[in-house]
PDB file of C-alpha atoms in Angstrom:
ATOM      1  CA  MET K   1     -20.555  57.364 -59.027  1.00 59.00           C
ATOM      2  CA  SER K   2     -23.402  54.839 -58.592  1.00 69.00           C
ATOM      3  CA  LEU K   3     -22.886  51.404 -57.046  1.00 74.00           C
ATOM      4  CA  ARG K   4     -23.598  49.772 -60.406  1.00 77.00           C
ATOM      5  CA  THR K   5     -20.891  51.845 -62.168  1.00 77.00           C
ATOM      6  CA  ALA K   6     -18.416  51.133 -59.352  1.00 79.00           C
ATOM      7  CA  VAL K   7     -19.046  47.404 -59.658  1.00 82.00           C
ATOM      8  CA  ARG K   8     -18.473  47.589 -63.396  1.00 83.00           C
ATOM      9  CA  ALA K   9     -15.171  49.436 -62.855  1.00 84.00           C
ATOM     10  CA  PHE K  10     -13.979  47.065 -60.132  1.00 86.00           C
ATOM     11  CA  PRO K  11     -12.447  44.398 -62.498  1.00 87.00           C
ATOM     12  CA  THR K  12     -10.244  47.100 -63.998  1.00 87.00           C
ATOM     13  CA  LEU K  13      -9.207  48.257 -60.539  1.00 86.00           C
ATOM     14  CA  LEU K  14      -8.424  44.639 -59.677  1.00 87.00           C
ATOM     15  CA  ARG K  15      -6.154  44.284 -62.720  1.00 89.00           C
ATOM     16  CA  VAL K  16      -4.275  47.392 -61.578  1.00 86.00           C
ATOM     17  CA  GLY K  17      -4.042  45.934 -58.070  1.00 85.00           C
ATOM     18  CA  VAL K  18      -2.554  42.673 -59.432  1.00 87.00           C
ATOM     19  CA  SER K  19      -0.002  44.684 -61.448  1.00 87.00           C
ATOM     20  CA  GLU K  20       0.983  46.645 -58.322  1.00 83.00           C
ATOM     21  CA  ALA K  21       1.341  43.437 -56.339  1.00 82.00           C
ATOM     22  CA  LEU K  22       3.668  42.072 -59.002  1.00 82.00           C
ATOM     23  CA  ALA K  23       5.655  45.302 -59.038  1.00 81.00           C
ATOM     24  CA  TYR K  24       6.024  45.297 -55.263  1.00 79.00           C
ATOM     25  CA  ARG K  25       6.480  41.505 -54.907  1.00 79.00           C
ATOM     26  CA  ALA K  26       9.603  41.963 -52.737  1.00 79.00           C
ATOM     27  CA  GLU K  27       7.518  43.846 -50.139  1.00 77.00           C
ATOM     28  CA  LEU K  28       4.904  41.092 -50.287  1.00 77.00           C
ATOM     29  CA  ILE K  29       7.548  38.461 -49.521  1.00 80.00           C
ATOM     30  CA  VAL K  30       8.705  40.527 -46.542  1.00 79.00           C
ATOM     31  CA  TRP K  31       5.107  40.719 -45.325  1.00 78.00           C
ATOM     32  CA  VAL K  32       4.743  36.918 -45.657  1.00 78.00           C
ATOM     33  CA  LEU K  33       7.899  36.458 -43.618  1.00 77.00           C
ATOM     34  CA  SER K  34       6.382  38.650 -40.929  1.00 77.00           C
ATOM     35  CA  THR K  35       3.405  36.246 -40.631  1.00 83.00           C
ATOM     36  CA  THR K  36       5.318  33.115 -39.708  1.00 84.00           C
ATOM     37  CA  MET K  37       4.243  33.233 -36.043  1.00 89.00           C
ATOM     38  CA  PRO K  38       1.881  30.211 -36.582  1.00 90.00           C
ATOM     39  CA  LEU K  39       4.911  28.122 -37.616  1.00 90.00           C
ATOM     40  CA  ILE K  40       6.691  29.080 -34.366  1.00 91.00           C
ATOM     41  CA  MET K  41       3.574  28.333 -32.318  1.00 91.00           C
ATOM     42  CA  MET K  42       3.226  24.993 -34.129  1.00 93.00           C
ATOM     43  CA  ALA K  43       6.663  23.982 -32.896  1.00 92.00           C
ATOM     44  CA  LEU K  44       5.849  25.029 -29.339  1.00 92.00           C
ATOM     45  CA  TRP K  45       2.383  23.398 -29.105  1.00 92.00           C
ATOM     46  CA  THR K  46       3.384  20.128 -30.769  1.00 92.00           C
ATOM     47  CA  ALA K  47       6.234  19.812 -28.279  1.00 91.00           C
ATOM     48  CA  VAL K  48       3.765  20.390 -25.404  1.00 89.00           C
ATOM     49  CA  ALA K  49       1.213  17.910 -26.834  1.00 89.00           C
ATOM     50  CA  ARG K  50       3.786  15.197 -27.478  1.00 86.00           C
ATOM     51  CA  GLU K  51       3.249  13.748 -23.987  1.00 84.00           C
ATOM     52  CA  ALA K  52      -0.548  13.938 -23.975  1.00 86.00           C
ATOM     53  CA  PRO K  53      -3.291  15.684 -25.962  1.00 89.00           C
ATOM     54  CA  ILE K  54      -4.436  19.131 -24.900  1.00 89.00           C
ATOM     55  CA  GLY K  55      -8.196  19.178 -25.111  1.00 86.00           C
ATOM     56  CA  ARG K  56      -8.960  17.433 -28.421  1.00 88.00           C
ATOM     57  CA  TYR K  57      -5.637  18.524 -29.918  1.00 91.00           C
ATOM     58  CA  GLY K  58      -2.810  16.045 -30.224  1.00 90.00           C
ATOM     59  CA  ALA K  59       0.536  16.839 -31.856  1.00 91.00           C
ATOM     60  CA  PRO K  60      -0.740  16.065 -35.446  1.00 91.00           C
ATOM     61  CA  ASP K  61      -3.845  18.239 -34.790  1.00 92.00           C
ATOM     62  CA  PHE K  62      -1.639  21.218 -33.846  1.00 94.00           C
ATOM     63  CA  VAL K  63       0.426  20.729 -37.016  1.00 94.00           C
ATOM     64  CA  GLY K  64      -2.772  20.827 -39.139  1.00 93.00           C
ATOM     65  CA  TYR K  65      -4.207  23.739 -37.185  1.00 95.00           C
ATOM     66  CA  PHE K  66      -1.192  26.052 -37.412  1.00 95.00           C
ATOM     67  CA  LEU K  67      -0.425  25.257 -41.080  1.00 95.00           C
ATOM     68  CA  ALA K  68      -4.089  26.112 -41.802  1.00 95.00           C
ATOM     69  CA  THR K  69      -3.684  29.301 -39.727  1.00 95.00           C
ATOM     70  CA  PHE K  70      -0.704  30.310 -41.843  1.00 94.00           C
ATOM     71  CA  VAL K  71      -2.724  29.697 -45.028  1.00 95.00           C
ATOM     72  CA  VAL K  72      -5.824  31.587 -43.822  1.00 95.00           C
ATOM     73  CA  ARG K  73      -3.640  34.511 -42.662  1.00 93.00           C
ATOM     74  CA  GLN K  74      -2.290  34.836 -46.225  1.00 92.00           C
ATOM     75  CA  LEU K  75      -5.808  34.871 -47.673  1.00 93.00           C
ATOM     76  CA  THR K  76      -7.487  37.278 -45.228  1.00 93.00           C
ATOM     77  CA  GLY K  77      -4.731  39.921 -44.825  1.00 90.00           C
ATOM     78  CA  ALA K  78      -5.315  43.628 -45.519  1.00 90.00           C
ATOM     79  CA  TRP K  79      -3.265  46.775 -44.985  1.00 89.00           C
ATOM     80  CA  ALA K  80      -5.706  49.581 -45.762  1.00 92.00           C
ATOM     81  CA  ALA K  81      -5.301  51.131 -42.285  1.00 93.00           C
ATOM     82  CA  TRP K  82      -1.649  51.948 -42.974  1.00 92.00           C
ATOM     83  CA  GLN K  83      -2.489  53.232 -46.472  1.00 92.00           C
ATOM     84  CA  ILE K  84      -5.259  55.549 -45.286  1.00 93.00           C
ATOM     85  CA  ASN K  85      -3.297  56.775 -42.256  1.00 91.00           C
ATOM     86  CA  PHE K  86      -0.312  57.628 -44.500  1.00 92.00           C
ATOM     87  CA  GLU K  87      -2.326  59.299 -47.228  1.00 92.00           C
ATOM     88  CA  VAL K  88      -4.328  61.392 -44.755  1.00 90.00           C
ATOM     89  CA  ARG K  89      -1.165  62.644 -43.068  1.00 87.00           C
ATOM     90  CA  GLN K  90       0.578  63.344 -46.371  1.00 87.00           C
ATOM     91  CA  GLY K  91      -2.467  64.865 -47.985  1.00 85.00           C
ATOM     92  CA  THR K  92      -2.282  62.459 -50.968  1.00 87.00           C
ATOM     93  CA  LEU K  93      -5.784  61.208 -50.193  1.00 89.00           C
ATOM     94  CA  ALA K  94      -6.898  64.281 -52.133  1.00 88.00           C
ATOM     95  CA  MET K  95      -5.679  62.658 -55.365  1.00 87.00           C
ATOM     96  CA  ARG K  96      -7.903  59.642 -54.755  1.00 88.00           C
ATOM     97  CA  LEU K  97     -10.877  61.872 -53.964  1.00 88.00           C
ATOM     98  CA  LEU K  98     -10.521  63.541 -57.389  1.00 86.00           C
ATOM     99  CA  ARG K  99     -11.247  60.235 -59.118  1.00 84.00           C
ATOM    100  CA  PRO K 100     -14.845  59.416 -60.088  1.00 84.00           C
ATOM    101  CA  ILE K 101     -14.973  56.442 -57.722  1.00 87.00           C
ATOM    102  CA  SER K 102     -14.832  56.116 -53.956  1.00 89.00           C
ATOM    103  CA  PRO K 103     -11.290  55.525 -52.608  1.00 91.00           C
ATOM    104  CA  LEU K 104     -12.707  52.550 -50.650  1.00 93.00           C
ATOM    105  CA  TRP K 105     -13.126  50.634 -53.908  1.00 92.00           C
ATOM    106  CA  SER K 106      -9.500  51.426 -54.802  1.00 92.00           C
ATOM    107  CA  TYR K 107      -8.214  50.270 -51.415  1.00 93.00           C
ATOM    108  CA  ALA K 108     -10.249  47.039 -51.699  1.00 93.00           C
ATOM    109  CA  ALA K 109      -8.906  46.349 -55.200  1.00 92.00           C
ATOM    110  CA  GLU K 110      -5.289  47.038 -54.211  1.00 90.00           C
ATOM    111  CA  ASN K 111      -5.568  44.734 -51.175  1.00 90.00           C
ATOM    112  CA  LEU K 112      -7.309  41.960 -53.188  1.00 90.00           C
ATOM    113  CA  GLY K 113      -4.794  42.386 -56.015  1.00 87.00           C
ATOM    114  CA  ALA K 114      -2.188  40.530 -53.947  1.00 87.00           C
ATOM    115  CA  PHE K 115      -4.506  37.511 -53.684  1.00 88.00           C
ATOM    116  CA  PRO K 116      -3.054  35.540 -56.687  1.00 88.00           C
ATOM    117  CA  MET K 117       0.494  35.873 -55.287  1.00 87.00           C
ATOM    118  CA  ARG K 118      -0.699  34.832 -51.836  1.00 88.00           C
ATOM    119  CA  LEU K 119      -2.250  31.706 -53.425  1.00 90.00           C
ATOM    120  CA  LEU K 120       1.221  30.800 -54.717  1.00 89.00           C
ATOM    121  CA  ILE K 121       2.226  30.563 -51.044  1.00 88.00           C
ATOM    122  CA  ALA K 122      -1.008  29.147 -49.611  1.00 90.00           C
ATOM    123  CA  VAL K 123      -1.425  26.211 -52.036  1.00 92.00           C
ATOM    124  CA  PRO K 124       2.026  24.603 -51.411  1.00 93.00           C
ATOM    125  CA  VAL K 125       1.544  24.978 -47.638  1.00 92.00           C
ATOM    126  CA  THR K 126      -1.875  23.291 -47.892  1.00 93.00           C
ATOM    127  CA  LEU K 127      -0.355  20.442 -49.905  1.00 93.00           C
ATOM    128  CA  LEU K 128       2.407  20.148 -47.287  1.00 93.00           C
ATOM    129  CA  SER K 129      -0.263  19.928 -44.551  1.00 92.00           C
ATOM    130  CA  LEU K 130      -2.079  17.202 -46.538  1.00 92.00           C
ATOM    131  CA  SER K 131       1.127  15.186 -46.806  1.00 93.00           C
ATOM    132  CA  ILE K 132       1.794  15.471 -43.040  1.00 91.00           C
ATOM    133  CA  VAL K 133      -1.673  15.367 -41.497  1.00 89.00           C
ATOM    134  CA  GLY K 134      -3.678  13.598 -44.197  1.00 88.00           C
ATOM    135  CA  GLY K 135      -7.304  14.269 -45.086  1.00 84.00           C
ATOM    136  CA  GLN K 136      -7.958  16.196 -41.876  1.00 85.00           C
ATOM    137  CA  ALA K 137      -5.988  19.136 -43.324  1.00 89.00           C
ATOM    138  CA  VAL K 138      -8.945  20.056 -45.616  1.00 92.00           C
ATOM    139  CA  PRO K 139     -12.784  19.822 -45.309  1.00 93.00           C
ATOM    140  CA  GLN K 140     -14.046  16.234 -45.303  1.00 91.00           C
ATOM    141  CA  HIS K 141     -17.666  16.936 -46.265  1.00 91.00           C
ATOM    142  CA  TRP K 142     -18.966  18.443 -49.488  1.00 92.00           C
ATOM    143  CA  TRP K 143     -20.582  21.333 -47.555  1.00 92.00           C
ATOM    144  CA  GLY K 144     -17.287  22.176 -45.875  1.00 93.00           C
ATOM    145  CA  TRP K 145     -15.704  23.610 -49.031  1.00 95.00           C
ATOM    146  CA  PRO K 146     -18.337  26.283 -49.834  1.00 95.00           C
ATOM    147  CA  MET K 147     -18.508  27.124 -46.129  1.00 96.00           C
ATOM    148  CA  LEU K 148     -14.732  27.528 -46.031  1.00 96.00           C
ATOM    149  CA  LEU K 149     -14.787  29.910 -49.015  1.00 96.00           C
ATOM    150  CA  VAL K 150     -17.603  31.946 -47.422  1.00 97.00           C
ATOM    151  CA  ALA K 151     -15.707  32.055 -44.107  1.00 97.00           C
ATOM    152  CA  ILE K 152     -12.471  33.216 -45.804  1.00 96.00           C
ATOM    153  CA  LEU K 153     -14.399  35.960 -47.645  1.00 96.00           C
ATOM    154  CA  GLY K 154     -16.086  36.984 -44.387  1.00 96.00           C
ATOM    155  CA  GLY K 155     -12.758  36.989 -42.559  1.00 96.00           C
ATOM    156  CA  TRP K 156     -11.178  39.173 -45.235  1.00 96.00           C
ATOM    157  CA  LEU K 157     -14.126  41.593 -45.176  1.00 97.00           C
ATOM    158  CA  ILE K 158     -13.955  42.006 -41.396  1.00 97.00           C
ATOM    159  CA  THR K 159     -10.185  42.556 -41.607  1.00 96.00           C
ATOM    160  CA  PHE K 160     -10.531  45.074 -44.437  1.00 96.00           C
ATOM    161  CA  LEU K 161     -13.456  46.987 -42.902  1.00 96.00           C
ATOM    162  CA  ALA K 162     -11.661  47.181 -39.525  1.00 96.00           C
ATOM    163  CA  ASN K 163      -8.627  48.555 -41.391  1.00 96.00           C
ATOM    164  CA  VAL K 164     -10.831  51.178 -43.068  1.00 96.00           C
ATOM    165  CA  ALA K 165     -12.408  52.223 -39.738  1.00 96.00           C
ATOM    166  CA  ILE K 166      -9.051  52.453 -37.972  1.00 95.00           C
ATOM    167  CA  GLY K 167      -7.363  54.253 -40.903  1.00 94.00           C
ATOM    168  CA  THR K 168     -10.260  56.722 -41.055  1.00 94.00           C
ATOM    169  CA  MET K 169      -9.592  57.669 -37.437  1.00 92.00           C
ATOM    170  CA  ALA K 170      -6.542  59.553 -38.788  1.00 91.00           C
ATOM    171  CA  LEU K 171      -9.082  62.112 -39.986  1.00 89.00           C
ATOM    172  CA  PHE K 172     -10.101  62.758 -36.363  1.00 90.00           C
ATOM    173  CA  MET K 173      -6.702  62.604 -34.694  1.00 87.00           C
ATOM    174  CA  GLU K 174      -3.059  63.118 -35.586  1.00 78.00           C
ATOM    175  CA  SER K 175      -2.418  59.463 -36.382  1.00 82.00           C
ATOM    176  CA  SER K 176      -4.326  56.166 -36.075  1.00 87.00           C
ATOM    177  CA  GLN K 177      -1.198  54.030 -35.861  1.00 87.00           C
ATOM    178  CA  LYS K 178      -1.514  53.408 -32.135  1.00 90.00           C
ATOM    179  CA  LEU K 179      -5.134  52.325 -32.547  1.00 92.00           C
ATOM    180  CA  MET K 180      -3.961  49.759 -35.105  1.00 92.00           C
ATOM    181  CA  ASP K 181      -1.366  48.520 -32.634  1.00 92.00           C
ATOM    182  CA  VAL K 182      -4.058  47.989 -29.983  1.00 94.00           C
ATOM    183  CA  TRP K 183      -6.302  46.205 -32.530  1.00 95.00           C
ATOM    184  CA  LEU K 184      -3.420  43.875 -33.460  1.00 94.00           C
ATOM    185  CA  VAL K 185      -2.717  42.969 -29.821  1.00 94.00           C
ATOM    186  CA  LEU K 186      -6.399  42.021 -29.358  1.00 95.00           C
ATOM    187  CA  PHE K 187      -6.270  40.158 -32.662  1.00 94.00           C
ATOM    188  CA  PHE K 188      -3.294  38.097 -31.576  1.00 93.00           C
ATOM    189  CA  VAL K 189      -4.987  37.178 -28.277  1.00 92.00           C
ATOM    190  CA  PHE K 190      -8.572  36.424 -29.378  1.00 93.00           C
ATOM    191  CA  SER K 191      -8.405  35.389 -33.072  1.00 93.00           C
ATOM    192  CA  GLY K 192      -6.973  31.876 -32.684  1.00 91.00           C
ATOM    193  CA  TYR K 193      -3.805  33.033 -34.435  1.00 92.00           C
ATOM    194  CA  MET K 194      -1.463  31.875 -31.687  1.00 91.00           C
ATOM    195  CA  TYR K 195      -3.559  29.044 -30.180  1.00 91.00           C
ATOM    196  CA  PRO K 196      -7.002  27.500 -30.757  1.00 93.00           C
ATOM    197  CA  VAL K 197      -9.734  29.577 -29.098  1.00 92.00           C
ATOM    198  CA  GLU K 198     -11.360  26.492 -27.668  1.00 91.00           C
ATOM    199  CA  LEU K 199      -8.320  26.033 -25.377  1.00 92.00           C
ATOM    200  CA  PHE K 200      -9.293  29.234 -23.518  1.00 91.00           C
ATOM    201  CA  PRO K 201     -10.890  28.983 -20.072  1.00 90.00           C
ATOM    202  CA  PRO K 202     -14.706  28.972 -20.418  1.00 90.00           C
ATOM    203  CA  LEU K 203     -15.156  32.672 -19.521  1.00 90.00           C
ATOM    204  CA  LEU K 204     -12.531  33.921 -21.943  1.00 89.00           C
ATOM    205  CA  ARG K 205     -13.847  31.601 -24.635  1.00 90.00           C
ATOM    206  CA  SER K 206     -17.376  33.032 -24.235  1.00 90.00           C
ATOM    207  CA  ILE K 207     -15.921  36.525 -24.623  1.00 90.00           C
ATOM    208  CA  ALA K 208     -13.883  35.488 -27.693  1.00 90.00           C
ATOM    209  CA  ASP K 209     -17.011  33.998 -29.316  1.00 89.00           C
ATOM    210  CA  TRP K 210     -18.730  37.395 -29.372  1.00 89.00           C
ATOM    211  CA  LEU K 211     -15.736  39.456 -30.502  1.00 94.00           C
ATOM    212  CA  PRO K 212     -14.884  39.951 -34.215  1.00 94.00           C
ATOM    213  CA  PHE K 213     -11.332  38.611 -34.008  1.00 94.00           C
ATOM    214  CA  ARG K 214     -12.125  34.885 -34.055  1.00 94.00           C
ATOM    215  CA  ASN K 215     -14.130  35.415 -37.255  1.00 94.00           C
ATOM    216  CA  GLN K 216     -11.003  36.721 -39.001  1.00 95.00           C
ATOM    217  CA  ILE K 217      -8.790  33.644 -38.520  1.00 94.00           C
ATOM    218  CA  GLY K 218     -10.184  31.084 -36.047  1.00 93.00           C
ATOM    219  CA  LEU K 219     -13.474  30.246 -37.790  1.00 95.00           C
ATOM    220  CA  PRO K 220     -11.997  29.666 -41.299  1.00 96.00           C
ATOM    221  CA  VAL K 221      -9.208  27.543 -39.730  1.00 96.00           C
ATOM    222  CA  GLU K 222     -11.689  25.499 -37.714  1.00 95.00           C
ATOM    223  CA  LEU K 223     -13.826  24.867 -40.820  1.00 95.00           C
ATOM    224  CA  MET K 224     -10.735  23.933 -42.816  1.00 94.00           C
ATOM    225  CA  THR K 225      -9.665  21.395 -40.153  1.00 93.00           C
ATOM    226  CA  ASN K 226     -13.136  19.916 -39.596  1.00 92.00           C
ATOM    227  CA  LYS K 227     -13.745  21.085 -36.023  1.00 90.00           C
ATOM    228  CA  HIS K 228     -17.494  21.723 -36.429  1.00 91.00           C
ATOM    229  CA  GLY K 229     -20.595  19.854 -37.551  1.00 92.00           C
ATOM    230  CA  LEU K 230     -22.983  21.370 -40.114  1.00 94.00           C
ATOM    231  CA  GLN K 231     -25.407  23.006 -37.628  1.00 94.00           C
ATOM    232  CA  GLU K 232     -22.671  24.572 -35.487  1.00 94.00           C
ATOM    233  CA  ALA K 233     -20.799  25.758 -38.596  1.00 94.00           C
ATOM    234  CA  LEU K 234     -23.940  27.468 -39.942  1.00 96.00           C
ATOM    235  CA  LEU K 235     -24.494  29.236 -36.620  1.00 95.00           C
ATOM    236  CA  MET K 236     -20.925  30.463 -36.513  1.00 94.00           C
ATOM    237  CA  LEU K 237     -21.007  31.634 -40.138  1.00 96.00           C
ATOM    238  CA  GLY K 238     -24.191  33.584 -39.381  1.00 96.00           C
ATOM    239  CA  ARG K 239     -22.411  35.246 -36.456  1.00 95.00           C
ATOM    240  CA  GLN K 240     -19.427  36.039 -38.693  1.00 96.00           C
ATOM    241  CA  TRP K 241     -21.560  37.737 -41.376  1.00 97.00           C
ATOM    242  CA  LEU K 242     -23.424  39.678 -38.732  1.00 97.00           C
ATOM    243  CA  TRP K 243     -20.010  41.156 -37.843  1.00 96.00           C
ATOM    244  CA  VAL K 244     -19.393  41.858 -41.526  1.00 97.00           C
ATOM    245  CA  LEU K 245     -22.610  43.859 -41.604  1.00 97.00           C
ATOM    246  CA  VAL K 246     -21.838  45.717 -38.385  1.00 97.00           C
ATOM    247  CA  MET K 247     -18.288  46.530 -39.429  1.00 96.00           C
ATOM    248  CA  GLY K 248     -19.469  47.603 -42.892  1.00 96.00           C
ATOM    249  CA  VAL K 249     -22.058  50.070 -41.553  1.00 97.00           C
ATOM    250  CA  PHE K 250     -19.624  51.416 -38.945  1.00 96.00           C
ATOM    251  CA  ALA K 251     -16.657  51.810 -41.338  1.00 96.00           C
ATOM    252  CA  ILE K 252     -18.662  53.509 -44.120  1.00 95.00           C
ATOM    253  CA  THR K 253     -20.436  55.834 -41.700  1.00 95.00           C
ATOM    254  CA  LEU K 254     -17.139  56.785 -40.068  1.00 95.00           C
ATOM    255  CA  TRP K 255     -15.513  57.315 -43.503  1.00 94.00           C
ATOM    256  CA  ARG K 256     -18.223  59.673 -44.673  1.00 92.00           C
ATOM    257  CA  ARG K 257     -18.123  61.684 -41.457  1.00 93.00           C
ATOM    258  CA  GLY K 258     -14.331  61.816 -41.497  1.00 90.00           C
ATOM    259  CA  LEU K 259     -14.135  63.093 -45.096  1.00 88.00           C
ATOM    260  CA  ARG K 260     -16.005  66.238 -43.981  1.00 86.00           C
ATOM    261  CA  ARG K 261     -12.943  67.070 -41.847  1.00 81.00           C
ATOM    262  CA  PHE K 262     -10.361  66.386 -44.556  1.00 78.00           C
ATOM    263  CA  ALA K 263      -8.386  69.292 -46.000  1.00 73.00           C
ATOM    264  CA  ALA K 264      -5.180  69.130 -48.089  1.00 66.00           C
ATOM    265  CA  PHE K 265      -2.998  71.958 -49.342  1.00 61.00           C
ATOM    266  CA  GLY K 266      -0.236  71.849 -51.887  1.00 57.00           C
ATOM    267  CA  GLY K 267       1.186  73.324 -55.060  1.00 49.00           C
TER     268      GLY K 267
END
């Protein structure tokens, strides 16, 4: 199927994805409950910063940062690695390959289909942050809003493409679950999910700047909470989308090579 035909079919796939998200809403709620780590970190860091600011973060800044982290986490989440790993091991990937569209489009639609329900969680939390922190909880300049949307899209793409690459590794080994565990550990350390990246020592911060993880969570959160000027934000967005390009090429190349090894049997 050509790219043009796949794009035309994508809205239908999205509607199917939304229907599935509604059908499995209980699982989605469980997933949301598993992403409350920013709320725990918020309690810890605000307690630490109550005596004196840490860097440029006082107690109210940590409240705004971690509520924004919780919101961004809802909007950039993906679970394709678990789907692909499971379907490769069970052989059910063969059913997707029989369809006249690449399974990657289906995975993307199913992951994005949960977006409306995630907004039902993200919007009230953003309003709560506005009531607690004030205007600093959202972009203060007109250019901040489109940049935030672009950064959230870039963060989701990096997360999804990393999931595709890791899930595809199940075609080369028995299971890619352990690889996903390693990825998640690095994500928790370097993404800004548990603390702002700028609080790292200089050497670790330089490393974090060039890894993909900060672009998944930290950058959208920093844009949402007005931590960068226009020039710096543009530079960081450019770096984020360079990672989107790199991850896209890597994931698709790995997927195509992996499919040559796929074989399923059944009756």
